[in-house]
Amino acid sequence: MQVLVTGGCGFIGSNFIHHMLATHPDLSIVNLDKLTYAGNRRNLAEIEASESERRYHFVHGDICDQALVPELMRRFAFDAVVHFAAESHVDRSINDPFPFITTNVLGTQNLLEAARQAKIPRFVHVSTDEVYGSLGPEGLFTEDTPLAPNSPYSASKASSDLLARAYFQTYGLPVLITRCSNNYGPYQFPEKLIPLAYLKASQGQAIPVYGDGLQVRDWIYVLDHCKGVEAALLRGHAGAVYNFGGDAERTNLEIVQTILRLTGANPELISFVTDRPGHDRRYAMAFERSTRDLGWTPQQSFEQGMAQTLSWYAANGAWLDEVQSGAYRQFMDTWYATRQT
Ligand code: NAD
Ligand code: TYD
């Protein structure tokens, strides 16, 4: 099986590539990534350096490129596209929505159209629970919950979901949409709550908690999400939407307190700051359809997953240092130069 993965140098995409190459010996992957600030080739450096290299090819490019994307799809006879590439951070979307519309909406459209022309037999569009909007204290999002996005990020993702749906309904492109709750785990860029709080705690700096800190997210360990995308790719029904959740609702305050406790940092580092505009109060997922149709449930408990994640960050200080200093952006040039000598 030959798969085009987009955004494979980001947090979830790189975890997905690690998992798929390790568990599917007959699979090969082409990773198309623009290497925005969120893309880091070091996340896949061992794969590039190892035997798996023959099953892995990196293409530095933009999903919006109307020449490159169709050319790639013509050149490689892909059995599937797994589309992770996106601008993914809500706060950035509030500061400047334009890159979100460009990549998440127009980029997805470009991929869908190229996949249609090339008659790609499977297209997994990776989306988010944030398209459903915000919940009150009770209830869960199901796949039938109406879309009601509240941030430019979630509006751009909802728009891309609707385009994906339209390509199935109108052209019969075999698209599946997956929607997952908040991920955490190795390789997450430290602008998102968990790695940011770890970084601040380990450096003895104040951790910004927005508003009252009582917003709720349903946290899922990234490998569980990757296994859900894998299951959708291998066993999902074309045209279907699949929710994935972690069954682990926590307030932001609980998350930060857990990180402070596990790192042994000063509990007084919590700093309440002005709330995010349009801040969604609560996300929580029902995922019975994924369990019934795909045989999927999240495996990792929140406590184990958090302990594992914080250990990973502690053991990978060099990764965090490079991300913080910006050195990760030059990393691959140096790395290739070293390999060629
Ligand atoms: P990320 O920001 O860590 O990574 C995004 C990747 O996409 C980066 O490697 C970046 O270089 C690449 N990229 C961005 N614009 C591109 C473009 N125009 N062309 C090619 N590559 C481009 O994101 P993530 O957290 O790994 O999220 C991956 C996907 O999963 C996104 O679609 C996101 O909406 C979705 N998702 C994320 C979460 C979460 O908790 N992080 C939850 C549910 C769904
Ligand atoms: P984030 O990791 O940005 O994910 P999302 O906005 O996609 O859910 O934020 C998770 C929650 O943590 C969200 O309710 C916003 C909050 N938050 C803070 O309180 N402080 C922070 O510094 C960050 C980055 C997020």
mmCIF file with all atom_site columns, N, CA and C and ligand atoms in Angstrom, residues 6-14 32-40 61-64 83-89 99 102-104 107 125-130 153 157 178-184 187-189 191-192 219-220 225, ligand 1:
data_model
loop_
_atom_site.group_PDB
_atom_site.id
_atom_site.type_symbol
_atom_site.label_atom_id
_atom_site.label_alt_id
_atom_site.label_comp_id
_atom_site.label_asym_id
_atom_site.label_entity_id
_atom_site.label_seq_id
_atom_site.pdbx_PDB_ins_code
_atom_site.Cartn_x
_atom_site.Cartn_y
_atom_site.Cartn_z
_atom_site.occupancy
_atom_site.B_iso_or_equiv
_atom_site.pdbx_formal_charge
_atom_site.auth_seq_id
_atom_site.auth_comp_id
_atom_site.auth_asym_id
_atom_site.auth_atom_id
_atom_site.pdbx_PDB_model_num
ATOM   1   N N   . THR A 1 6   ? -0.227  14.015 4.365  1.00 0.00 ? 6   THR A N   1
ATOM   2   C CA  . THR A 1 6   ? 0.097   15.443 4.367  1.00 0.00 ? 6   THR A CA  1
ATOM   3   C C   . THR A 1 6   ? 0.317   15.893 5.812  1.00 0.00 ? 6   THR A C   1
ATOM   4   N N   . GLY A 1 7   ? 1.239   16.829 5.990  1.00 0.00 ? 7   GLY A N   1
ATOM   5   C CA  . GLY A 1 7   ? 1.491   17.355 7.340  1.00 0.00 ? 7   GLY A CA  1
ATOM   6   C C   . GLY A 1 7   ? 2.164   16.347 8.254  1.00 0.00 ? 7   GLY A C   1
ATOM   7   N N   . GLY A 1 8   ? 2.955   15.452 7.669  1.00 0.00 ? 8   GLY A N   1
ATOM   8   C CA  . GLY A 1 8   ? 3.573   14.375 8.447  1.00 0.00 ? 8   GLY A CA  1
ATOM   9   C C   . GLY A 1 8   ? 4.712   14.823 9.348  1.00 0.00 ? 8   GLY A C   1
ATOM   10  N N   . CYS A 1 9   ? 5.167   16.061 9.218  1.00 0.00 ? 9   CYS A N   1
ATOM   11  C CA  . CYS A 1 9   ? 6.233   16.549 10.118 1.00 0.00 ? 9   CYS A CA  1
ATOM   12  C C   . CYS A 1 9   ? 5.664   17.248 11.345 1.00 0.00 ? 9   CYS A C   1
ATOM   13  N N   . GLY A 1 10  ? 4.347   17.312 11.441 1.00 0.00 ? 10  GLY A N   1
ATOM   14  C CA  . GLY A 1 10  ? 3.723   17.917 12.615 1.00 0.00 ? 10  GLY A CA  1
ATOM   15  C C   . GLY A 1 10  ? 3.563   16.888 13.721 1.00 0.00 ? 10  GLY A C   1
ATOM   16  N N   . PHE A 1 11  ? 2.857   17.282 14.753 1.00 0.00 ? 11  PHE A N   1
ATOM   17  C CA  . PHE A 1 11  ? 2.692   16.454 15.955 1.00 0.00 ? 11  PHE A CA  1
ATOM   18  C C   . PHE A 1 11  ? 2.013   15.114 15.639 1.00 0.00 ? 11  PHE A C   1
ATOM   19  N N   . ILE A 1 12  ? 0.777   15.158 15.175 1.00 0.00 ? 12  ILE A N   1
ATOM   20  C CA  . ILE A 1 12  ? 0.031   13.905 14.997 1.00 0.00 ? 12  ILE A CA  1
ATOM   21  C C   . ILE A 1 12  ? 0.535   13.151 13.767 1.00 0.00 ? 12  ILE A C   1
ATOM   22  N N   . GLY A 1 13  ? 0.824   13.896 12.692 1.00 0.00 ? 13  GLY A N   1
ATOM   23  C CA  . GLY A 1 13  ? 1.304   13.254 11.465 1.00 0.00 ? 13  GLY A CA  1
ATOM   24  C C   . GLY A 1 13  ? 2.576   12.456 11.703 1.00 0.00 ? 13  GLY A C   1
ATOM   25  N N   . SER A 1 14  ? 3.511   13.004 12.489 1.00 0.00 ? 14  SER A N   1
ATOM   26  C CA  . SER A 1 14  ? 4.769   12.271 12.703 1.00 0.00 ? 14  SER A CA  1
ATOM   27  C C   . SER A 1 14  ? 4.521   11.042 13.579 1.00 0.00 ? 14  SER A C   1
ATOM   28  N N   . LEU A 1 32  ? 4.046   14.836 2.386  1.00 0.00 ? 32  LEU A N   1
ATOM   29  C CA  . LEU A 1 32  ? 4.077   16.185 1.806  1.00 0.00 ? 32  LEU A CA  1
ATOM   30  C C   . LEU A 1 32  ? 3.882   17.195 2.930  1.00 0.00 ? 32  LEU A C   1
ATOM   31  N N   . ASP A 1 33  ? 4.898   18.012 3.179  1.00 0.00 ? 33  ASP A N   1
ATOM   32  C CA  . ASP A 1 33  ? 4.810   18.966 4.287  1.00 0.00 ? 33  ASP A CA  1
ATOM   33  C C   . ASP A 1 33  ? 5.501   20.265 3.886  1.00 0.00 ? 33  ASP A C   1
ATOM   34  N N   . LYS A 1 34  ? 4.873   21.360 4.241  1.00 0.00 ? 34  LYS A N   1
ATOM   35  C CA  . LYS A 1 34  ? 5.406   22.688 3.904  1.00 0.00 ? 34  LYS A CA  1
ATOM   36  C C   . LYS A 1 34  ? 6.494   23.131 4.877  1.00 0.00 ? 34  LYS A C   1
ATOM   37  N N   . LEU A 1 35  ? 6.614   22.428 6.004  1.00 0.00 ? 35  LEU A N   1
ATOM   38  C CA  . LEU A 1 35  ? 7.535   22.831 7.072  1.00 0.00 ? 35  LEU A CA  1
ATOM   39  C C   . LEU A 1 35  ? 7.255   24.264 7.510  1.00 0.00 ? 35  LEU A C   1
ATOM   40  N N   . THR A 1 36  ? 6.050   24.487 7.964  1.00 0.00 ? 36  THR A N   1
ATOM   41  C CA  . THR A 1 36  ? 5.736   25.753 8.634  1.00 0.00 ? 36  THR A CA  1
ATOM   42  C C   . THR A 1 36  ? 6.437   25.700 9.998  1.00 0.00 ? 36  THR A C   1
ATOM   43  N N   . TYR A 1 37  ? 6.205   26.689 10.841 1.00 0.00 ? 37  TYR A N   1
ATOM   44  C CA  . TYR A 1 37  ? 6.805   26.675 12.184 1.00 0.00 ? 37  TYR A CA  1
ATOM   45  C C   . TYR A 1 37  ? 6.464   25.363 12.911 1.00 0.00 ? 37  TYR A C   1
ATOM   46  N N   . ALA A 1 38  ? 5.324   24.739 12.574 1.00 0.00 ? 38  ALA A N   1
ATOM   47  C CA  . ALA A 1 38  ? 4.874   23.532 13.295 1.00 0.00 ? 38  ALA A CA  1
ATOM   48  C C   . ALA A 1 38  ? 5.468   22.250 12.725 1.00 0.00 ? 38  ALA A C   1
ATOM   49  N N   . GLY A 1 39  ? 6.148   22.340 11.602 1.00 0.00 ? 39  GLY A N   1
ATOM   50  C CA  . GLY A 1 39  ? 6.711   21.145 10.974 1.00 0.00 ? 39  GLY A CA  1
ATOM   51  C C   . GLY A 1 39  ? 8.175   20.978 11.367 1.00 0.00 ? 39  GLY A C   1
ATOM   52  N N   . ASN A 1 40  ? 8.556   19.783 11.776 1.00 0.00 ? 40  ASN A N   1
ATOM   53  C CA  . ASN A 1 40  ? 9.910   19.547 12.279 1.00 0.00 ? 40  ASN A CA  1
ATOM   54  C C   . ASN A 1 40  ? 10.396  18.202 11.752 1.00 0.00 ? 40  ASN A C   1
ATOM   55  N N   . GLY A 1 61  ? 6.716   20.661 0.355  1.00 0.00 ? 61  GLY A N   1
ATOM   56  C CA  . GLY A 1 61  ? 5.816   21.393 -0.519 1.00 0.00 ? 61  GLY A CA  1
ATOM   57  C C   . GLY A 1 61  ? 4.514   21.737 0.178  1.00 0.00 ? 61  GLY A C   1
ATOM   58  N N   . ASP A 1 62  ? 3.725   22.524 -0.543 1.00 0.00 ? 62  ASP A N   1
ATOM   59  C CA  . ASP A 1 62  ? 2.504   23.123 0.010  1.00 0.00 ? 62  ASP A CA  1
ATOM   60  C C   . ASP A 1 62  ? 1.288   22.395 -0.565 1.00 0.00 ? 62  ASP A C   1
ATOM   61  N N   . ILE A 1 63  ? 0.350   22.034 0.300  1.00 0.00 ? 63  ILE A N   1
ATOM   62  C CA  . ILE A 1 63  ? -0.864  21.364 -0.206 1.00 0.00 ? 63  ILE A CA  1
ATOM   63  C C   . ILE A 1 63  ? -1.684  22.291 -1.106 1.00 0.00 ? 63  ILE A C   1
ATOM   64  N N   . CYS A 1 64  ? -1.398  23.603 -1.051 1.00 0.00 ? 64  CYS A N   1
ATOM   65  C CA  . CYS A 1 64  ? -2.131  24.549 -1.907 1.00 0.00 ? 64  CYS A CA  1
ATOM   66  C C   . CYS A 1 64  ? -1.540  24.614 -3.319 1.00 0.00 ? 64  CYS A C   1
ATOM   67  N N   . HIS A 1 83  ? -4.904  12.988 5.267  1.00 0.00 ? 83  HIS A N   1
ATOM   68  C CA  . HIS A 1 83  ? -4.679  14.439 5.228  1.00 0.00 ? 83  HIS A CA  1
ATOM   69  C C   . HIS A 1 83  ? -4.692  15.053 6.638  1.00 0.00 ? 83  HIS A C   1
ATOM   70  N N   . PHE A 1 84  ? -3.467  15.295 7.150  1.00 0.00 ? 84  PHE A N   1
ATOM   71  C CA  . PHE A 1 84  ? -3.313  15.945 8.455  1.00 0.00 ? 84  PHE A CA  1
ATOM   72  C C   . PHE A 1 84  ? -2.975  17.429 8.326  1.00 0.00 ? 84  PHE A C   1
ATOM   73  N N   . ALA A 1 85  ? -2.357  17.829 7.204  1.00 0.00 ? 85  ALA A N   1
ATOM   74  C CA  . ALA A 1 85  ? -1.770  19.188 7.128  1.00 0.00 ? 85  ALA A CA  1
ATOM   75  C C   . ALA A 1 85  ? -2.808  20.253 7.436  1.00 0.00 ? 85  ALA A C   1
ATOM   76  N N   . ALA A 1 86  ? -2.438  21.138 8.333  1.00 0.00 ? 86  ALA A N   1
ATOM   77  C CA  . ALA A 1 86  ? -3.352  22.227 8.695  1.00 0.00 ? 86  ALA A CA  1
ATOM   78  C C   . ALA A 1 86  ? -2.594  23.256 9.517  1.00 0.00 ? 86  ALA A C   1
ATOM   79  N N   . GLU A 1 87  ? -3.126  24.441 9.551  1.00 0.00 ? 87  GLU A N   1
ATOM   80  C CA  . GLU A 1 87  ? -2.808  25.381 10.620 1.00 0.00 ? 87  GLU A CA  1
ATOM   81  C C   . GLU A 1 87  ? -3.708  24.946 11.768 1.00 0.00 ? 87  GLU A C   1
ATOM   82  N N   . SER A 1 88  ? -3.118  24.741 12.971 1.00 0.00 ? 88  SER A N   1
ATOM   83  C CA  . SER A 1 88  ? -3.871  24.006 13.992 1.00 0.00 ? 88  SER A CA  1
ATOM   84  C C   . SER A 1 88  ? -4.060  24.722 15.328 1.00 0.00 ? 88  SER A C   1
ATOM   85  N N   . HIS A 1 89  ? -3.531  25.930 15.468 1.00 0.00 ? 89  HIS A N   1
ATOM   86  C CA  . HIS A 1 89  ? -3.581  26.532 16.802 1.00 0.00 ? 89  HIS A CA  1
ATOM   87  C C   . HIS A 1 89  ? -4.615  27.664 16.886 1.00 0.00 ? 89  HIS A C   1
ATOM   88  N N   . PRO A 1 99  ? -4.016  32.569 7.094  1.00 0.00 ? 99  PRO A N   1
ATOM   89  C CA  . PRO A 1 99  ? -3.330  31.300 6.749  1.00 0.00 ? 99  PRO A CA  1
ATOM   90  C C   . PRO A 1 99  ? -4.210  30.077 7.019  1.00 0.00 ? 99  PRO A C   1
ATOM   91  N N   . THR A 1 102 ? -6.432  29.736 3.975  1.00 0.00 ? 102 THR A N   1
ATOM   92  C CA  . THR A 1 102 ? -5.628  29.313 2.823  1.00 0.00 ? 102 THR A CA  1
ATOM   93  C C   . THR A 1 102 ? -5.298  27.821 2.924  1.00 0.00 ? 102 THR A C   1
ATOM   94  N N   . THR A 1 103 ? -4.662  27.423 4.013  1.00 0.00 ? 103 THR A N   1
ATOM   95  C CA  . THR A 1 103 ? -4.232  26.011 4.101  1.00 0.00 ? 103 THR A CA  1
ATOM   96  C C   . THR A 1 103 ? -5.407  25.073 4.353  1.00 0.00 ? 103 THR A C   1
ATOM   97  N N   . ASN A 1 104 ? -6.221  25.404 5.346  1.00 0.00 ? 104 ASN A N   1
ATOM   98  C CA  . ASN A 1 104 ? -7.222  24.417 5.776  1.00 0.00 ? 104 ASN A CA  1
ATOM   99  C C   . ASN A 1 104 ? -8.367  24.296 4.769  1.00 0.00 ? 104 ASN A C   1
ATOM   100 N N   . GLY A 1 107 ? -6.310  24.565 0.670  1.00 0.00 ? 107 GLY A N   1
ATOM   101 C CA  . GLY A 1 107 ? -5.387  23.421 0.555  1.00 0.00 ? 107 GLY A CA  1
ATOM   102 C C   . GLY A 1 107 ? -6.145  22.104 0.497  1.00 0.00 ? 107 GLY A C   1
ATOM   103 N N   . HIS A 1 125 ? -9.810  12.366 5.705  1.00 0.00 ? 125 HIS A N   1
ATOM   104 C CA  . HIS A 1 125 ? -9.684  13.780 6.070  1.00 0.00 ? 125 HIS A CA  1
ATOM   105 C C   . HIS A 1 125 ? -9.720  13.879 7.597  1.00 0.00 ? 125 HIS A C   1
ATOM   106 N N   . VAL A 1 126 ? -8.596  14.323 8.176  1.00 0.00 ? 126 VAL A N   1
ATOM   107 C CA  . VAL A 1 126 ? -8.459  14.327 9.638  1.00 0.00 ? 126 VAL A CA  1
ATOM   108 C C   . VAL A 1 126 ? -8.978  15.654 10.190 1.00 0.00 ? 126 VAL A C   1
ATOM   109 N N   . SER A 1 127 ? -10.064 15.569 10.954 1.00 0.00 ? 127 SER A N   1
ATOM   110 C CA  . SER A 1 127 ? -10.657 16.796 11.483 1.00 0.00 ? 127 SER A CA  1
ATOM   111 C C   . SER A 1 127 ? -10.755 16.725 13.011 1.00 0.00 ? 127 SER A C   1
ATOM   112 N N   . THR A 1 128 ? -11.544 17.609 13.570 1.00 0.00 ? 128 THR A N   1
ATOM   113 C CA  . THR A 1 128 ? -11.493 17.856 15.008 1.00 0.00 ? 128 THR A CA  1
ATOM   114 C C   . THR A 1 128 ? -12.889 17.980 15.619 1.00 0.00 ? 128 THR A C   1
ATOM   115 N N   . ASP A 1 129 ? -12.976 17.708 16.913 1.00 0.00 ? 129 ASP A N   1
ATOM   116 C CA  . ASP A 1 129 ? -14.253 17.905 17.614 1.00 0.00 ? 129 ASP A CA  1
ATOM   117 C C   . ASP A 1 129 ? -14.651 19.386 17.671 1.00 0.00 ? 129 ASP A C   1
ATOM   118 N N   . GLU A 1 130 ? -13.676 20.271 17.432 1.00 0.00 ? 130 GLU A N   1
ATOM   119 C CA  . GLU A 1 130 ? -13.967 21.704 17.585 1.00 0.00 ? 130 GLU A CA  1
ATOM   120 C C   . GLU A 1 130 ? -14.982 22.205 16.557 1.00 0.00 ? 130 GLU A C   1
ATOM   121 N N   . TYR A 1 153 ? -10.088 28.997 13.487 1.00 0.00 ? 153 TYR A N   1
ATOM   122 C CA  . TYR A 1 153 ? -9.533  27.655 13.263 1.00 0.00 ? 153 TYR A CA  1
ATOM   123 C C   . TYR A 1 153 ? -10.650 26.639 13.028 1.00 0.00 ? 153 TYR A C   1
ATOM   124 N N   . LYS A 1 157 ? -11.735 24.424 9.697  1.00 0.00 ? 157 LYS A N   1
ATOM   125 C CA  . LYS A 1 157 ? -11.805 22.959 9.677  1.00 0.00 ? 157 LYS A CA  1
ATOM   126 C C   . LYS A 1 157 ? -13.213 22.503 9.276  1.00 0.00 ? 157 LYS A C   1
ATOM   127 N N   . THR A 1 178 ? -12.579 11.991 9.916  1.00 0.00 ? 178 THR A N   1
ATOM   128 C CA  . THR A 1 178 ? -12.404 11.622 11.327 1.00 0.00 ? 178 THR A CA  1
ATOM   129 C C   . THR A 1 178 ? -12.381 12.903 12.157 1.00 0.00 ? 178 THR A C   1
ATOM   130 N N   . ARG A 1 179 ? -13.012 12.848 13.319 1.00 0.00 ? 179 ARG A N   1
ATOM   131 C CA  . ARG A 1 179 ? -13.015 14.019 14.214 1.00 0.00 ? 179 ARG A CA  1
ATOM   132 C C   . ARG A 1 179 ? -12.557 13.560 15.591 1.00 0.00 ? 179 ARG A C   1
ATOM   133 N N   . CYS A 1 180 ? -11.487 14.157 16.066 1.00 0.00 ? 180 CYS A N   1
ATOM   134 C CA  . CYS A 1 180 ? -10.892 13.703 17.323 1.00 0.00 ? 180 CYS A CA  1
ATOM   135 C C   . CYS A 1 180 ? -10.853 14.844 18.336 1.00 0.00 ? 180 CYS A C   1
ATOM   136 N N   . SER A 1 181 ? -10.795 14.455 19.589 1.00 0.00 ? 181 SER A N   1
ATOM   137 C CA  . SER A 1 181 ? -10.699 15.435 20.676 1.00 0.00 ? 181 SER A CA  1
ATOM   138 C C   . SER A 1 181 ? -9.230  15.854 20.862 1.00 0.00 ? 181 SER A C   1
ATOM   139 N N   . ASN A 1 182 ? -8.956  16.613 21.914 1.00 0.00 ? 182 ASN A N   1
ATOM   140 C CA  . ASN A 1 182 ? -7.601  17.161 22.140 1.00 0.00 ? 182 ASN A CA  1
ATOM   141 C C   . ASN A 1 182 ? -6.561  16.071 22.359 1.00 0.00 ? 182 ASN A C   1
ATOM   142 N N   . ASN A 1 183 ? -5.510  16.095 21.553 1.00 0.00 ? 183 ASN A N   1
ATOM   143 C CA  . ASN A 1 183 ? -4.427  15.116 21.657 1.00 0.00 ? 183 ASN A CA  1
ATOM   144 C C   . ASN A 1 183 ? -3.309  15.630 22.554 1.00 0.00 ? 183 ASN A C   1
ATOM   145 N N   . TYR A 1 184 ? -2.570  14.687 23.146 1.00 0.00 ? 184 TYR A N   1
ATOM   146 C CA  . TYR A 1 184 ? -1.318  15.019 23.822 1.00 0.00 ? 184 TYR A CA  1
ATOM   147 C C   . TYR A 1 184 ? -0.370  13.855 23.618 1.00 0.00 ? 184 TYR A C   1
ATOM   148 N N   . TYR A 1 187 ? 6.249   14.934 20.679 1.00 0.00 ? 187 TYR A N   1
ATOM   149 C CA  . TYR A 1 187 ? 6.388   15.788 19.489 1.00 0.00 ? 187 TYR A CA  1
ATOM   150 C C   . TYR A 1 187 ? 5.327   16.880 19.367 1.00 0.00 ? 187 TYR A C   1
ATOM   151 N N   . GLN A 1 188 ? 4.568   17.150 20.445 1.00 0.00 ? 188 GLN A N   1
ATOM   152 C CA  . GLN A 1 188 ? 3.584   18.240 20.323 1.00 0.00 ? 188 GLN A CA  1
ATOM   153 C C   . GLN A 1 188 ? 4.290   19.581 20.507 1.00 0.00 ? 188 GLN A C   1
ATOM   154 N N   . PHE A 1 189 ? 4.003   20.502 19.636 1.00 0.00 ? 189 PHE A N   1
ATOM   155 C CA  . PHE A 1 189 ? 4.664   21.813 19.653 1.00 0.00 ? 189 PHE A CA  1
ATOM   156 C C   . PHE A 1 189 ? 4.267   22.569 20.919 1.00 0.00 ? 189 PHE A C   1
ATOM   157 N N   . GLU A 1 191 ? 3.239   25.173 22.019 1.00 0.00 ? 191 GLU A N   1
ATOM   158 C CA  . GLU A 1 191 ? 2.300   26.299 22.054 1.00 0.00 ? 191 GLU A CA  1
ATOM   159 C C   . GLU A 1 191 ? 0.950   25.796 22.582 1.00 0.00 ? 191 GLU A C   1
ATOM   160 N N   . LYS A 1 192 ? 0.765   24.471 22.571 1.00 0.00 ? 192 LYS A N   1
ATOM   161 C CA  . LYS A 1 192 ? -0.478  23.863 23.046 1.00 0.00 ? 192 LYS A CA  1
ATOM   162 C C   . LYS A 1 192 ? -0.353  23.630 24.554 1.00 0.00 ? 192 LYS A C   1
ATOM   163 N N   . TRP A 1 219 ? -9.253  14.633 26.708 1.00 0.00 ? 219 TRP A N   1
ATOM   164 C CA  . TRP A 1 219 ? -7.868  14.425 26.283 1.00 0.00 ? 219 TRP A CA  1
ATOM   165 C C   . TRP A 1 219 ? -7.633  13.000 25.813 1.00 0.00 ? 219 TRP A C   1
ATOM   166 N N   . ILE A 1 220 ? -6.951  12.869 24.685 1.00 0.00 ? 220 ILE A N   1
ATOM   167 C CA  . ILE A 1 220 ? -6.644  11.543 24.125 1.00 0.00 ? 220 ILE A CA  1
ATOM   168 C C   . ILE A 1 220 ? -5.153  11.450 23.831 1.00 0.00 ? 220 ILE A C   1
ATOM   169 N N   . HIS A 1 225 ? -5.287  8.198  18.864 1.00 0.00 ? 225 HIS A N   1
ATOM   170 C CA  . HIS A 1 225 ? -5.848  8.892  17.696 1.00 0.00 ? 225 HIS A CA  1
ATOM   171 C C   . HIS A 1 225 ? -5.281  8.275  16.411 1.00 0.00 ? 225 HIS A C   1
HETATM 172 P P1  . NAD B 2 .   ? 0.558   20.585 13.770 1.00 0.00 ? 1   NAD B P1  1
HETATM 173 O O1  . NAD B 2 .   ? 0.307   22.055 13.743 1.00 0.00 ? 1   NAD B O1  1
HETATM 174 O O2  . NAD B 2 .   ? 1.442   20.012 14.828 1.00 0.00 ? 1   NAD B O2  1
HETATM 175 O O3  . NAD B 2 .   ? 1.165   20.116 12.371 1.00 0.00 ? 1   NAD B O3  1
HETATM 176 C C1  . NAD B 2 .   ? 0.692   20.574 11.143 1.00 0.00 ? 1   NAD B C1  1
HETATM 177 C C2  . NAD B 2 .   ? 1.640   20.110 10.050 1.00 0.00 ? 1   NAD B C2  1
HETATM 178 O O4  . NAD B 2 .   ? 1.089   20.530 8.795  1.00 0.00 ? 1   NAD B O4  1
HETATM 179 C C3  . NAD B 2 .   ? 3.038   20.712 10.158 1.00 0.00 ? 1   NAD B C3  1
HETATM 180 O O5  . NAD B 2 .   ? 4.027   19.731 9.887  1.00 0.00 ? 1   NAD B O5  1
HETATM 181 C C4  . NAD B 2 .   ? 3.043   21.776 9.074  1.00 0.00 ? 1   NAD B C4  1
HETATM 182 O O6  . NAD B 2 .   ? 4.341   22.040 8.549  1.00 0.00 ? 1   NAD B O6  1
HETATM 183 C C5  . NAD B 2 .   ? 2.114   21.158 8.037  1.00 0.00 ? 1   NAD B C5  1
HETATM 184 N N1  . NAD B 2 .   ? 1.488   22.161 7.156  1.00 0.00 ? 1   NAD B N1  1
HETATM 185 C C6  . NAD B 2 .   ? 0.852   23.305 7.538  1.00 0.00 ? 1   NAD B C6  1
HETATM 186 N N2  . NAD B 2 .   ? 0.436   23.965 6.446  1.00 0.00 ? 1   NAD B N2  1
HETATM 187 C C7  . NAD B 2 .   ? 0.774   23.214 5.369  1.00 0.00 ? 1   NAD B C7  1
HETATM 188 C C8  . NAD B 2 .   ? 0.592   23.365 3.980  1.00 0.00 ? 1   NAD B C8  1
HETATM 189 N N3  . NAD B 2 .   ? -0.021  24.444 3.450  1.00 0.00 ? 1   NAD B N3  1
HETATM 190 N N4  . NAD B 2 .   ? 1.059   22.398 3.153  1.00 0.00 ? 1   NAD B N4  1
HETATM 191 C C9  . NAD B 2 .   ? 1.700   21.307 3.666  1.00 0.00 ? 1   NAD B C9  1
HETATM 192 N N5  . NAD B 2 .   ? 1.916   21.135 4.965  1.00 0.00 ? 1   NAD B N5  1
HETATM 193 C C10 . NAD B 2 .   ? 1.450   22.069 5.817  1.00 0.00 ? 1   NAD B C10 1
HETATM 194 O O7  . NAD B 2 .   ? -0.881  19.920 13.799 1.00 0.00 ? 1   NAD B O7  1
HETATM 195 P P2  . NAD B 2 .   ? -1.378  18.597 14.563 1.00 0.00 ? 1   NAD B P2  1
HETATM 196 O O8  . NAD B 2 .   ? -1.693  18.955 15.962 1.00 0.00 ? 1   NAD B O8  1
HETATM 197 O O9  . NAD B 2 .   ? -0.437  17.491 14.268 1.00 0.00 ? 1   NAD B O9  1
HETATM 198 O O10 . NAD B 2 .   ? -2.758  18.347 13.814 1.00 0.00 ? 1   NAD B O10 1
HETATM 199 C C11 . NAD B 2 .   ? -2.810  17.553 12.632 1.00 0.00 ? 1   NAD B C11 1
HETATM 200 C C12 . NAD B 2 .   ? -4.240  17.493 12.137 1.00 0.00 ? 1   NAD B C12 1
HETATM 201 O O11 . NAD B 2 .   ? -5.071  16.920 13.147 1.00 0.00 ? 1   NAD B O11 1
HETATM 202 C C13 . NAD B 2 .   ? -4.847  18.858 11.821 1.00 0.00 ? 1   NAD B C13 1
HETATM 203 O O12 . NAD B 2 .   ? -5.629  18.735 10.655 1.00 0.00 ? 1   NAD B O12 1
HETATM 204 C C14 . NAD B 2 .   ? -5.704  19.176 13.030 1.00 0.00 ? 1   NAD B C14 1
HETATM 205 O O13 . NAD B 2 .   ? -6.793  20.003 12.677 1.00 0.00 ? 1   NAD B O13 1
HETATM 206 C C15 . NAD B 2 .   ? -6.167  17.789 13.422 1.00 0.00 ? 1   NAD B C15 1
HETATM 207 N N6  . NAD B 2 .   ? -6.482  17.614 14.856 1.00 0.00 ? 1   NAD B N6  1
HETATM 208 C C16 . NAD B 2 .   ? -5.590  18.007 15.818 1.00 0.00 ? 1   NAD B C16 1
HETATM 209 C C17 . NAD B 2 .   ? -5.896  17.796 17.164 1.00 0.00 ? 1   NAD B C17 1
HETATM 210 C C18 . NAD B 2 .   ? -4.931  18.181 18.258 1.00 0.00 ? 1   NAD B C18 1
HETATM 211 O O14 . NAD B 2 .   ? -5.268  18.059 19.443 1.00 0.00 ? 1   NAD B O14 1
HETATM 212 N N7  . NAD B 2 .   ? -3.706  18.610 17.957 1.00 0.00 ? 1   NAD B N7  1
HETATM 213 C C19 . NAD B 2 .   ? -7.118  17.199 17.525 1.00 0.00 ? 1   NAD B C19 1
HETATM 214 C C20 . NAD B 2 .   ? -8.005  16.797 16.513 1.00 0.00 ? 1   NAD B C20 1
HETATM 215 C C21 . NAD B 2 .   ? -7.659  17.012 15.183 1.00 0.00 ? 1   NAD B C21 1
#
